[in-house]
Amino acid sequence: MARPGFVLTVDDRTPPLLVSEGDGVRLQPFPKGAEVVYPPDTAGRRVDAAAAVAASLAEGLDGAPLADRLRPGIRLTVTVGALEQPAARGVDVRQHVVEQVLQLAATAGVDDVVVLAANGIGPRPTEEQLLEVLGERVVRSFSADGRLRTHDALDREQLTEVAPGVELDARLADSDLVVDVSCGTGGSDVGADLVGSLSSLDTQRRLHRALRLDRVVPTAGAEVEGEGAAMVRSAVEALPLVSVRAVLDQVVHPPSLEFLGRREWEWRIRERATWFGLRRLLEVAPDRARRSVLQAAPDQGVLAVAAGSPAAVSAWSAGRAAGAERVEVKGQADVLVCGVPHRTPINPGTAVDPLVAAWSVLGRTLGATTGAPVVRPGGAVIAFHPLAPTFSARVHPSSADFFVDVLSTTTDPEQMTEQEARFAADEWYTSLYRRQHAWAGVLPFQLWADVRAGAEQVGDVIWVGADRASAERMGFRAASTLADALEIASDSVGRSPRIRYLHTPPHLVADVQEA
């Protein structure tokens, strides 16, 4: 049964609370009086995915069914995004959407169809991933003659300008209809997601910076459009676009560990025994084995599906997210405590390295609010992660070089322009992105820009259990325990701070109201 999120005040009866720390997890006692924000439990709201997809395609948010836009002779492109989202057990909702769109196209006599994996500057999906997301029938039918392909942000022959300064995959501009398919647990600006995941590297870099500045330096008045929003709008208006978005529930742990997503006092005796076994396993298992356990696919379900214009679907998605992720809290805290999830959009199947950990906390969790930040300006952020300088040479090949060579000279993103240009043009990083399954070389620069934007909102950033050298390299501080971290933070927040712990994953959005 679905349950709303809530805020718990720690007292003498509160057990130690679960804290994720990347490739590990712990039970952590919290000081009496600390606030613990639990996300909503949405598992009880699931719908039949195939039926929900069919209904959304038959009656879009804008009124017209998709079938009315299909006719013989048109060029149809189906883009598949959210590739960082793990495939569902059984049939993935994206497979349902793609298969039903292709069936409608076949019925209408549409022959020119391409399925395009929208990976942006992220790794090219492997054949196994494509089979998990799209199913064998689509992959086998469309791969044989090149009608299933992956976007390449560096392939100049496959890129074209669709609006001033906005280059996208040329297939989009050549299409009479583009159906964009995505899924996720919360709200999404589907237009921005599409542009970011199907643009040239130069466009993606400009868009990332512009959207970040739109958030950090809001324009004066709601009627004034930021540069990032203008780029997205101009691109979307240039395309014959229909968006299909599926909202998923908040189940993020594999079936054997689903109890980790419940409140700690609800754990049964058998689950407590499983917890002790898990802790022992994580202590002795090698890194890959730990990740295979913690990042195993969850039994995630579909809450709703909608189709329509990008603006309509984005608004609908935001409304659905209000019930799926939003939790109301009173006032801003002096100290924000948070963990680092085992799996983020940046590291499926790989380690949570220091850059990904910092981005998860300061670039993602800290910014997940409806308005006012969850922690006051000048407050402290305390996060749990070892910050071991271990990077995936296969998936994040440029991150280790960035961490060692760039951060040793400066932590100011504005002073990294030349290094970013060099990484963007590096032949080795380019080859790994285009020929293997790696992120483009600019990834760490974009992560770090988000990290610094978040860090500038607060005073101290302290990592519990972290490698001190790694923390210092990033301009942060390290502590052995939560008590030590609070002692370090006391210089700026005092001896009796208001402490708030965001109990994630699952992801939540804090709706900060006046105290």
PDB file of C-alpha atoms in Angstrom, residues 264-512:
ATOM      1  CA  GLU A 264      13.983   0.502  10.165  1.00  0.00           C
ATOM      2  CA  TRP A 265      11.550  -0.284  12.985  1.00  0.00           C
ATOM      3  CA  GLU A 266       9.455  -2.290  10.494  1.00  0.00           C
ATOM      4  CA  TRP A 267      12.223  -4.785   9.749  1.00  0.00           C
ATOM      5  CA  ARG A 268      11.214  -8.304  10.725  1.00  0.00           C
ATOM      6  CA  ILE A 269      13.525 -10.773  12.470  1.00  0.00           C
ATOM      7  CA  ARG A 270      14.380 -12.511   9.206  1.00  0.00           C
ATOM      8  CA  GLU A 271      15.236  -9.184   7.576  1.00  0.00           C
ATOM      9  CA  ARG A 272      17.460  -8.210  10.490  1.00  0.00           C
ATOM     10  CA  ALA A 273      19.305 -11.480  10.019  1.00  0.00           C
ATOM     11  CA  THR A 274      19.637 -10.688   6.302  1.00  0.00           C
ATOM     12  CA  TRP A 275      21.045  -7.294   7.257  1.00  0.00           C
ATOM     13  CA  PHE A 276      23.805  -8.823   9.379  1.00  0.00           C
ATOM     14  CA  GLY A 277      24.641 -11.227   6.557  1.00  0.00           C
ATOM     15  CA  LEU A 278      24.755  -8.340   4.092  1.00  0.00           C
ATOM     16  CA  ARG A 279      27.078  -6.344   6.327  1.00  0.00           C
ATOM     17  CA  ARG A 280      29.438  -9.300   6.617  1.00  0.00           C
ATOM     18  CA  LEU A 281      29.351  -9.871   2.853  1.00  0.00           C
ATOM     19  CA  LEU A 282      30.133  -6.227   2.094  1.00  0.00           C
ATOM     20  CA  GLU A 283      33.084  -6.324   4.499  1.00  0.00           C
ATOM     21  CA  VAL A 284      34.810  -9.276   2.806  1.00  0.00           C
ATOM     22  CA  ALA A 285      33.572  -9.250  -0.804  1.00  0.00           C
ATOM     23  CA  PRO A 286      35.646  -7.696  -3.612  1.00  0.00           C
ATOM     24  CA  ASP A 287      34.414  -4.457  -5.167  1.00  0.00           C
ATOM     25  CA  ARG A 288      32.692  -6.033  -8.162  1.00  0.00           C
ATOM     26  CA  ALA A 289      30.815  -8.510  -5.973  1.00  0.00           C
ATOM     27  CA  ARG A 290      29.576  -5.717  -3.694  1.00  0.00           C
ATOM     28  CA  ARG A 291      28.276  -3.766  -6.661  1.00  0.00           C
ATOM     29  CA  SER A 292      26.576  -6.829  -8.138  1.00  0.00           C
ATOM     30  CA  VAL A 293      24.623  -7.181  -4.885  1.00  0.00           C
ATOM     31  CA  LEU A 294      23.763  -3.541  -4.233  1.00  0.00           C
ATOM     32  CA  GLN A 295      23.152  -2.551  -7.864  1.00  0.00           C
ATOM     33  CA  ALA A 296      21.102  -5.600  -8.845  1.00  0.00           C
ATOM     34  CA  ALA A 297      17.950  -4.685 -10.767  1.00  0.00           C
ATOM     35  CA  PRO A 298      14.998  -3.687  -8.569  1.00  0.00           C
ATOM     36  CA  ASP A 299      11.456  -4.921  -9.116  1.00  0.00           C
ATOM     37  CA  GLN A 300      10.304  -1.484 -10.210  1.00  0.00           C
ATOM     38  CA  GLY A 301       6.761  -0.861 -11.399  1.00  0.00           C
ATOM     39  CA  VAL A 302       4.923   1.738 -13.480  1.00  0.00           C
ATOM     40  CA  LEU A 303       2.710   4.353 -11.824  1.00  0.00           C
ATOM     41  CA  ALA A 304       1.420   6.155 -14.919  1.00  0.00           C
ATOM     42  CA  VAL A 305       2.159   6.871 -18.590  1.00  0.00           C
ATOM     43  CA  ALA A 306       1.345   9.976 -20.627  1.00  0.00           C
ATOM     44  CA  ALA A 307       1.881  11.122 -24.211  1.00  0.00           C
ATOM     45  CA  GLY A 308       1.624  14.535 -25.815  1.00  0.00           C
ATOM     46  CA  SER A 309       3.609  17.663 -26.505  1.00  0.00           C
ATOM     47  CA  PRO A 310       6.829  18.106 -24.506  1.00  0.00           C
ATOM     48  CA  ALA A 311       5.310  21.006 -22.558  1.00  0.00           C
ATOM     49  CA  ALA A 312       2.195  19.039 -21.633  1.00  0.00           C
ATOM     50  CA  VAL A 313       4.123  15.913 -20.670  1.00  0.00           C
ATOM     51  CA  SER A 314       6.650  17.908 -18.623  1.00  0.00           C
ATOM     52  CA  ALA A 315       3.836  19.585 -16.676  1.00  0.00           C
ATOM     53  CA  TRP A 316       2.093  16.244 -16.164  1.00  0.00           C
ATOM     54  CA  SER A 317       5.363  14.651 -15.051  1.00  0.00           C
ATOM     55  CA  ALA A 318       5.974  17.414 -12.504  1.00  0.00           C
ATOM     56  CA  GLY A 319       2.493  16.896 -11.090  1.00  0.00           C
ATOM     57  CA  ARG A 320       3.014  13.160 -10.734  1.00  0.00           C
ATOM     58  CA  ALA A 321       6.355  13.771  -9.018  1.00  0.00           C
ATOM     59  CA  ALA A 322       4.637  15.828  -6.328  1.00  0.00           C
ATOM     60  CA  GLY A 323       3.020  12.691  -4.942  1.00  0.00           C
ATOM     61  CA  ALA A 324       5.859  10.304  -5.724  1.00  0.00           C
ATOM     62  CA  GLU A 325       8.835  12.236  -4.329  1.00  0.00           C
ATOM     63  CA  ARG A 326       7.807  15.384  -2.469  1.00  0.00           C
ATOM     64  CA  VAL A 327       7.947  15.682   1.321  1.00  0.00           C
ATOM     65  CA  GLU A 328       7.053  18.875   3.195  1.00  0.00           C
ATOM     66  CA  VAL A 329       9.560  20.087   5.791  1.00  0.00           C
ATOM     67  CA  LYS A 330       9.429  23.135   8.049  1.00  0.00           C
ATOM     68  CA  GLY A 331      12.220  25.669   7.716  1.00  0.00           C
ATOM     69  CA  GLN A 332      15.871  25.271   6.814  1.00  0.00           C
ATOM     70  CA  ALA A 333      18.294  23.117   8.786  1.00  0.00           C
ATOM     71  CA  ASP A 334      21.700  24.156  10.094  1.00  0.00           C
ATOM     72  CA  VAL A 335      23.192  20.776   9.180  1.00  0.00           C
ATOM     73  CA  LEU A 336      22.144  18.512   6.324  1.00  0.00           C
ATOM     74  CA  VAL A 337      23.171  14.849   6.592  1.00  0.00           C
ATOM     75  CA  CYS A 338      22.899  12.558   3.590  1.00  0.00           C
ATOM     76  CA  GLY A 339      24.253   9.353   2.160  1.00  0.00           C
ATOM     77  CA  VAL A 340      25.364   8.438  -1.348  1.00  0.00           C
ATOM     78  CA  PRO A 341      23.211   5.914  -3.253  1.00  0.00           C
ATOM     79  CA  HIS A 342      24.744   2.758  -4.676  1.00  0.00           C
ATOM     80  CA  ARG A 343      23.581   3.623  -8.178  1.00  0.00           C
ATOM     81  CA  THR A 344      23.337   7.085  -9.731  1.00  0.00           C
ATOM     82  CA  PRO A 345      22.649   8.144 -13.338  1.00  0.00           C
ATOM     83  CA  ILE A 346      26.431   8.425 -13.767  1.00  0.00           C
ATOM     84  CA  ASN A 347      27.685   5.050 -12.510  1.00  0.00           C
ATOM     85  CA  PRO A 348      25.438   2.095 -13.461  1.00  0.00           C
ATOM     86  CA  GLY A 349      27.523  -1.028 -12.889  1.00  0.00           C
ATOM     87  CA  THR A 350      30.632   0.850 -11.771  1.00  0.00           C
ATOM     88  CA  ALA A 351      32.072   2.263  -8.555  1.00  0.00           C
ATOM     89  CA  VAL A 352      30.800   5.462  -6.987  1.00  0.00           C
ATOM     90  CA  ASP A 353      34.063   7.377  -7.294  1.00  0.00           C
ATOM     91  CA  PRO A 354      34.766  10.627  -5.375  1.00  0.00           C
ATOM     92  CA  LEU A 355      33.511  12.865  -8.199  1.00  0.00           C
ATOM     93  CA  VAL A 356      30.264  10.923  -8.577  1.00  0.00           C
ATOM     94  CA  ALA A 357      29.796  10.891  -4.790  1.00  0.00           C
ATOM     95  CA  ALA A 358      30.310  14.657  -4.532  1.00  0.00           C
ATOM     96  CA  TRP A 359      27.966  15.260  -7.480  1.00  0.00           C
ATOM     97  CA  SER A 360      25.309  12.999  -5.961  1.00  0.00           C
ATOM     98  CA  VAL A 361      25.318  14.989  -2.706  1.00  0.00           C
ATOM     99  CA  LEU A 362      26.016  18.571  -3.795  1.00  0.00           C
ATOM    100  CA  GLY A 363      24.763  18.521  -7.368  1.00  0.00           C
ATOM    101  CA  ARG A 364      21.691  16.326  -6.995  1.00  0.00           C
ATOM    102  CA  THR A 365      20.460  15.783  -3.427  1.00  0.00           C
ATOM    103  CA  LEU A 366      21.134  19.332  -2.228  1.00  0.00           C
ATOM    104  CA  GLY A 367      19.289  20.778  -5.217  1.00  0.00           C
ATOM    105  CA  ALA A 368      16.256  18.495  -4.904  1.00  0.00           C
ATOM    106  CA  THR A 369      13.873  21.087  -3.478  1.00  0.00           C
ATOM    107  CA  THR A 370      10.800  22.917  -4.708  1.00  0.00           C
ATOM    108  CA  GLY A 371      12.257  26.299  -3.805  1.00  0.00           C
ATOM    109  CA  ALA A 372      14.290  27.219  -0.735  1.00  0.00           C
ATOM    110  CA  PRO A 373      17.318  24.994  -0.012  1.00  0.00           C
ATOM    111  CA  VAL A 374      16.868  22.369   2.685  1.00  0.00           C
ATOM    112  CA  VAL A 375      19.896  23.742   4.584  1.00  0.00           C
ATOM    113  CA  ARG A 376      20.456  27.419   5.358  1.00  0.00           C
ATOM    114  CA  PRO A 377      23.144  29.520   3.633  1.00  0.00           C
ATOM    115  CA  GLY A 378      26.416  29.039   5.490  1.00  0.00           C
ATOM    116  CA  GLY A 379      25.190  25.788   7.012  1.00  0.00           C
ATOM    117  CA  ALA A 380      27.004  22.467   6.871  1.00  0.00           C
ATOM    118  CA  VAL A 381      26.595  19.349   4.748  1.00  0.00           C
ATOM    119  CA  ILE A 382      27.759  16.049   6.244  1.00  0.00           C
ATOM    120  CA  ALA A 383      27.907  13.121   3.825  1.00  0.00           C
ATOM    121  CA  PHE A 384      28.893   9.467   4.167  1.00  0.00           C
ATOM    122  CA  HIS A 385      31.333   8.027   1.622  1.00  0.00           C
ATOM    123  CA  PRO A 386      34.939   6.742   1.765  1.00  0.00           C
ATOM    124  CA  LEU A 387      36.053   8.891  -1.221  1.00  0.00           C
ATOM    125  CA  ALA A 388      38.572   6.213  -2.172  1.00  0.00           C
ATOM    126  CA  PRO A 389      40.339   7.482  -5.325  1.00  0.00           C
ATOM    127  CA  THR A 390      39.180   4.521  -7.409  1.00  0.00           C
ATOM    128  CA  PHE A 391      37.912   5.294 -10.915  1.00  0.00           C
ATOM    129  CA  SER A 392      36.557   3.138 -13.723  1.00  0.00           C
ATOM    130  CA  ALA A 393      39.011   3.253 -16.620  1.00  0.00           C
ATOM    131  CA  ARG A 394      36.350   1.588 -18.758  1.00  0.00           C
ATOM    132  CA  VAL A 395      33.376   3.904 -18.121  1.00  0.00           C
ATOM    133  CA  HIS A 396      34.917   7.092 -16.654  1.00  0.00           C
ATOM    134  CA  PRO A 397      38.339   7.167 -18.346  1.00  0.00           C
ATOM    135  CA  SER A 398      38.895  10.915 -17.933  1.00  0.00           C
ATOM    136  CA  SER A 399      37.826  11.168 -14.279  1.00  0.00           C
ATOM    137  CA  ALA A 400      41.081   9.873 -12.783  1.00  0.00           C
ATOM    138  CA  ASP A 401      43.131  12.315 -14.870  1.00  0.00           C
ATOM    139  CA  PHE A 402      40.820  15.160 -13.890  1.00  0.00           C
ATOM    140  CA  PHE A 403      41.056  14.245 -10.216  1.00  0.00           C
ATOM    141  CA  VAL A 404      44.859  14.057 -10.231  1.00  0.00           C
ATOM    142  CA  ASP A 405      45.899  16.643 -12.811  1.00  0.00           C
ATOM    143  CA  VAL A 406      43.164  19.290 -12.789  1.00  0.00           C
ATOM    144  CA  LEU A 407      42.014  19.419  -9.165  1.00  0.00           C
ATOM    145  CA  SER A 408      45.642  19.586  -8.044  1.00  0.00           C
ATOM    146  CA  THR A 409      45.905  22.988  -9.757  1.00  0.00           C
ATOM    147  CA  THR A 410      42.470  24.537  -9.133  1.00  0.00           C
ATOM    148  CA  THR A 411      38.969  23.767  -7.865  1.00  0.00           C
ATOM    149  CA  ASP A 412      37.430  26.765  -9.652  1.00  0.00           C
ATOM    150  CA  PRO A 413      35.438  25.645 -12.736  1.00  0.00           C
ATOM    151  CA  GLU A 414      35.979  29.044 -14.358  1.00  0.00           C
ATOM    152  CA  GLN A 415      39.726  28.391 -14.410  1.00  0.00           C
ATOM    153  CA  MET A 416      39.358  24.982 -16.073  1.00  0.00           C
ATOM    154  CA  THR A 417      38.374  26.196 -19.549  1.00  0.00           C
ATOM    155  CA  GLU A 418      41.607  25.228 -21.286  1.00  0.00           C
ATOM    156  CA  GLN A 419      41.780  21.821 -19.611  1.00  0.00           C
ATOM    157  CA  GLU A 420      38.160  21.090 -20.524  1.00  0.00           C
ATOM    158  CA  ALA A 421      38.822  21.927 -24.175  1.00  0.00           C
ATOM    159  CA  ARG A 422      41.859  19.638 -24.112  1.00  0.00           C
ATOM    160  CA  PHE A 423      39.879  16.762 -22.587  1.00  0.00           C
ATOM    161  CA  ALA A 424      37.055  17.298 -25.098  1.00  0.00           C
ATOM    162  CA  ALA A 425      39.479  16.953 -28.022  1.00  0.00           C
ATOM    163  CA  ASP A 426      41.591  14.142 -26.559  1.00  0.00           C
ATOM    164  CA  GLU A 427      41.827  11.309 -29.097  1.00  0.00           C
ATOM    165  CA  TRP A 428      41.893   8.546 -26.482  1.00  0.00           C
ATOM    166  CA  TYR A 429      38.787   9.728 -24.639  1.00  0.00           C
ATOM    167  CA  THR A 430      37.070  10.315 -27.976  1.00  0.00           C
ATOM    168  CA  SER A 431      37.873   6.805 -29.157  1.00  0.00           C
ATOM    169  CA  LEU A 432      36.589   5.212 -25.951  1.00  0.00           C
ATOM    170  CA  TYR A 433      33.337   7.195 -26.176  1.00  0.00           C
ATOM    171  CA  ARG A 434      32.727   6.469 -29.862  1.00  0.00           C
ATOM    172  CA  ARG A 435      34.008   2.897 -30.104  1.00  0.00           C
ATOM    173  CA  GLN A 436      33.626   1.460 -26.600  1.00  0.00           C
ATOM    174  CA  HIS A 437      31.180   2.215 -23.780  1.00  0.00           C
ATOM    175  CA  ALA A 438      32.659   5.211 -21.981  1.00  0.00           C
ATOM    176  CA  TRP A 439      31.516   8.690 -21.058  1.00  0.00           C
ATOM    177  CA  ALA A 440      32.915  11.545 -23.129  1.00  0.00           C
ATOM    178  CA  GLY A 441      36.040  13.210 -21.768  1.00  0.00           C
ATOM    179  CA  VAL A 442      34.193  16.323 -20.528  1.00  0.00           C
ATOM    180  CA  LEU A 443      32.124  14.413 -17.952  1.00  0.00           C
ATOM    181  CA  PRO A 444      34.225  15.263 -14.849  1.00  0.00           C
ATOM    182  CA  PHE A 445      34.189  18.968 -15.709  1.00  0.00           C
ATOM    183  CA  GLN A 446      30.396  18.985 -15.836  1.00  0.00           C
ATOM    184  CA  LEU A 447      30.104  17.012 -12.616  1.00  0.00           C
ATOM    185  CA  TRP A 448      32.523  19.363 -10.905  1.00  0.00           C
ATOM    186  CA  ALA A 449      30.706  22.498 -12.071  1.00  0.00           C
ATOM    187  CA  ASP A 450      27.540  21.147 -10.422  1.00  0.00           C
ATOM    188  CA  VAL A 451      29.504  20.210  -7.284  1.00  0.00           C
ATOM    189  CA  ARG A 452      30.961  23.694  -6.863  1.00  0.00           C
ATOM    190  CA  ALA A 453      27.603  25.354  -7.490  1.00  0.00           C
ATOM    191  CA  GLY A 454      26.170  23.311  -4.625  1.00  0.00           C
ATOM    192  CA  ALA A 455      29.156  23.793  -2.316  1.00  0.00           C
ATOM    193  CA  GLU A 456      28.929  27.567  -2.686  1.00  0.00           C
ATOM    194  CA  GLN A 457      25.478  27.490  -1.067  1.00  0.00           C
ATOM    195  CA  VAL A 458      26.844  26.187   2.239  1.00  0.00           C
ATOM    196  CA  GLY A 459      29.790  26.681   4.577  1.00  0.00           C
ATOM    197  CA  ASP A 460      31.373  23.348   5.504  1.00  0.00           C
ATOM    198  CA  VAL A 461      31.214  20.108   3.520  1.00  0.00           C
ATOM    199  CA  ILE A 462      32.400  17.203   5.678  1.00  0.00           C
ATOM    200  CA  TRP A 463      32.726  13.554   4.640  1.00  0.00           C
ATOM    201  CA  VAL A 464      32.402  10.823   7.269  1.00  0.00           C
ATOM    202  CA  GLY A 465      34.765   7.881   6.865  1.00  0.00           C
ATOM    203  CA  ALA A 466      36.498   9.540   3.922  1.00  0.00           C
ATOM    204  CA  ASP A 467      40.036   9.422   2.620  1.00  0.00           C
ATOM    205  CA  ARG A 468      41.429  12.711   3.927  1.00  0.00           C
ATOM    206  CA  ALA A 469      43.667  13.343   0.935  1.00  0.00           C
ATOM    207  CA  SER A 470      40.736  12.943  -1.472  1.00  0.00           C
ATOM    208  CA  ALA A 471      38.514  15.228   0.594  1.00  0.00           C
ATOM    209  CA  GLU A 472      41.212  17.895   0.806  1.00  0.00           C
ATOM    210  CA  ARG A 473      41.916  17.691  -2.926  1.00  0.00           C
ATOM    211  CA  MET A 474      38.279  18.616  -3.558  1.00  0.00           C
ATOM    212  CA  GLY A 475      38.362  21.400  -0.967  1.00  0.00           C
ATOM    213  CA  PHE A 476      36.346  19.508   1.651  1.00  0.00           C
ATOM    214  CA  ARG A 477      37.015  18.113   5.132  1.00  0.00           C
ATOM    215  CA  ALA A 478      36.989  14.559   6.480  1.00  0.00           C
ATOM    216  CA  ALA A 479      35.853  13.093   9.798  1.00  0.00           C
ATOM    217  CA  SER A 480      35.988   9.627  11.319  1.00  0.00           C
ATOM    218  CA  THR A 481      32.466   9.631  12.785  1.00  0.00           C
ATOM    219  CA  LEU A 482      29.255  11.632  12.661  1.00  0.00           C
ATOM    220  CA  ALA A 483      30.050  12.996  16.130  1.00  0.00           C
ATOM    221  CA  ASP A 484      33.446  14.199  14.891  1.00  0.00           C
ATOM    222  CA  ALA A 485      31.821  15.812  11.851  1.00  0.00           C
ATOM    223  CA  LEU A 486      29.344  17.685  14.053  1.00  0.00           C
ATOM    224  CA  GLU A 487      32.239  18.846  16.231  1.00  0.00           C
ATOM    225  CA  ILE A 488      34.056  20.180  13.156  1.00  0.00           C
ATOM    226  CA  ALA A 489      30.895  21.924  11.959  1.00  0.00           C
ATOM    227  CA  SER A 490      30.238  23.503  15.363  1.00  0.00           C
ATOM    228  CA  ASP A 491      32.511  26.433  14.510  1.00  0.00           C
ATOM    229  CA  SER A 492      29.954  27.590  11.936  1.00  0.00           C
ATOM    230  CA  VAL A 493      26.634  26.139  13.164  1.00  0.00           C
ATOM    231  CA  GLY A 494      27.097  26.122  16.939  1.00  0.00           C
ATOM    232  CA  ARG A 495      26.830  23.364  19.527  1.00  0.00           C
ATOM    233  CA  SER A 496      23.079  22.801  19.216  1.00  0.00           C
ATOM    234  CA  PRO A 497      22.374  22.884  15.481  1.00  0.00           C
ATOM    235  CA  ARG A 498      19.170  21.849  13.793  1.00  0.00           C
ATOM    236  CA  ILE A 499      20.115  18.560  12.086  1.00  0.00           C
ATOM    237  CA  ARG A 500      18.167  17.101   9.166  1.00  0.00           C
ATOM    238  CA  TYR A 501      18.899  13.717   7.589  1.00  0.00           C
ATOM    239  CA  LEU A 502      17.495  12.978   4.121  1.00  0.00           C
ATOM    240  CA  HIS A 503      16.816   9.234   4.253  1.00  0.00           C
ATOM    241  CA  THR A 504      17.654   8.333   0.658  1.00  0.00           C
ATOM    242  CA  PRO A 505      17.538   6.342  -1.558  1.00  0.00           C
ATOM    243  CA  PRO A 506      14.800   6.388  -2.773  1.00  0.00           C
ATOM    244  CA  HIS A 507      15.144   9.922  -4.072  1.00  0.00           C
ATOM    245  CA  LEU A 508      13.022  12.638  -2.489  1.00  0.00           C
ATOM    246  CA  VAL A 509      12.271  16.301  -3.141  1.00  0.00           C
ATOM    247  CA  ALA A 510      12.065  18.555  -0.082  1.00  0.00           C
ATOM    248  CA  ASP A 511       9.248  21.098  -0.079  1.00  0.00           C
ATOM    249  CA  VAL A 512      10.653  23.642   2.388  1.00  0.00           C
TER     250      VAL A 512
END
